[in-house]
Amino acid sequence: MELAAALSRSPVTVKRSLKELEDIGLILRVRRGVGEPNRIYTLLPKGGLP
């Protein structure tokens, strides 16, 4: 996993962290077709930024 290497973290740690961020609504992961990179979008919390 390219992101894990860039962050010097294990792939399991990165996958778990991405899942947590997605579950609380801070990112949106869009899975694409075979051979295509997935997209990760950052989202603003409800109510916007302080």
PDB file of C-alpha atoms in Angstrom:
ATOM      1  CA  MET A   1       0.000   0.000   0.000  1.00  0.00           C
ATOM      2  CA  GLU A   2       1.562   3.254  -1.179  1.00  0.00           C
ATOM      3  CA  LEU A   3       0.015   5.360   1.589  1.00  0.00           C
ATOM      4  CA  ALA A   4       1.383   3.055   4.294  1.00  0.00           C
ATOM      5  CA  ALA A   5       4.890   3.331   2.867  1.00  0.00           C
ATOM      6  CA  ALA A   6       4.652   7.122   2.622  1.00  0.00           C
ATOM      7  CA  LEU A   7       3.548   7.328   6.265  1.00  0.00           C
ATOM      8  CA  SER A   8       5.997   4.668   7.496  1.00  0.00           C
ATOM      9  CA  ARG A   9       3.100   2.683   8.960  1.00  0.00           C
ATOM     10  CA  SER A  10       1.888  -0.850   8.421  1.00  0.00           C
ATOM     11  CA  PRO A  11      -0.869  -1.403   5.844  1.00  0.00           C
ATOM     12  CA  VAL A  12      -3.131  -2.770   8.607  1.00  0.00           C
ATOM     13  CA  THR A  13      -2.722   0.427  10.648  1.00  0.00           C
ATOM     14  CA  VAL A  14      -3.506   2.617   7.639  1.00  0.00           C
ATOM     15  CA  LYS A  15      -6.555   0.548   6.637  1.00  0.00           C
ATOM     16  CA  ARG A  16      -7.916   0.680  10.193  1.00  0.00           C
ATOM     17  CA  SER A  17      -7.345   4.433  10.421  1.00  0.00           C
ATOM     18  CA  LEU A  18      -9.026   5.077   7.063  1.00  0.00           C
ATOM     19  CA  LYS A  19     -12.017   2.977   8.161  1.00  0.00           C
ATOM     20  CA  GLU A  20     -12.321   4.991  11.383  1.00  0.00           C
ATOM     21  CA  LEU A  21     -12.143   8.293   9.481  1.00  0.00           C
ATOM     22  CA  GLU A  22     -14.772   7.056   7.028  1.00  0.00           C
ATOM     23  CA  ASP A  23     -17.043   5.827   9.838  1.00  0.00           C
ATOM     24  CA  ILE A  24     -17.084   9.255  11.516  1.00  0.00           C
ATOM     25  CA  GLY A  25     -17.647  11.071   8.214  1.00  0.00           C
ATOM     26  CA  LEU A  26     -14.297  12.824   7.774  1.00  0.00           C
ATOM     27  CA  ILE A  27     -13.359  11.078   4.519  1.00  0.00           C
ATOM     28  CA  LEU A  28     -15.176   9.489   1.606  1.00  0.00           C
ATOM     29  CA  ARG A  29     -13.524   6.567  -0.152  1.00  0.00           C
ATOM     30  CA  VAL A  30     -14.574   5.911  -3.739  1.00  0.00           C
ATOM     31  CA  ARG A  31     -13.549   2.528  -5.054  1.00  0.00           C
ATOM     32  CA  ARG A  32     -12.884   2.365  -8.765  1.00  0.00           C
ATOM     33  CA  GLY A  33     -12.424  -0.454 -11.225  1.00  0.00           C
ATOM     34  CA  VAL A  34      -9.704  -3.076 -11.354  1.00  0.00           C
ATOM     35  CA  GLY A  35      -6.343  -1.473 -12.062  1.00  0.00           C
ATOM     36  CA  GLU A  36      -7.653   2.010 -11.234  1.00  0.00           C
ATOM     37  CA  PRO A  37      -6.550   3.845  -8.083  1.00  0.00           C
ATOM     38  CA  ASN A  38      -9.180   4.401  -5.412  1.00  0.00           C
ATOM     39  CA  ARG A  39      -9.995   7.990  -4.462  1.00  0.00           C
ATOM     40  CA  ILE A  40     -10.051   9.425  -0.945  1.00  0.00           C
ATOM     41  CA  TYR A  41     -11.845  12.737  -0.413  1.00  0.00           C
ATOM     42  CA  THR A  42     -11.653  14.775   2.775  1.00  0.00           C
ATOM     43  CA  LEU A  43     -14.985  16.040   4.067  1.00  0.00           C
ATOM     44  CA  LEU A  44     -15.835  18.924   6.357  1.00  0.00           C
ATOM     45  CA  PRO A  45     -17.533  18.073   9.647  1.00  0.00           C
ATOM     46  CA  LYS A  46     -21.234  18.890   9.881  1.00  0.00           C
ATOM     47  CA  GLY A  47     -21.559  22.579  10.644  1.00  0.00           C
ATOM     48  CA  GLY A  48     -18.297  23.420   8.873  1.00  0.00           C
ATOM     49  CA  LEU A  49     -15.056  24.581  10.378  1.00  0.00           C
ATOM     50  CA  PRO A  50     -14.971  26.701  13.557  1.00  0.00           C
TER      51      PRO A  50
END
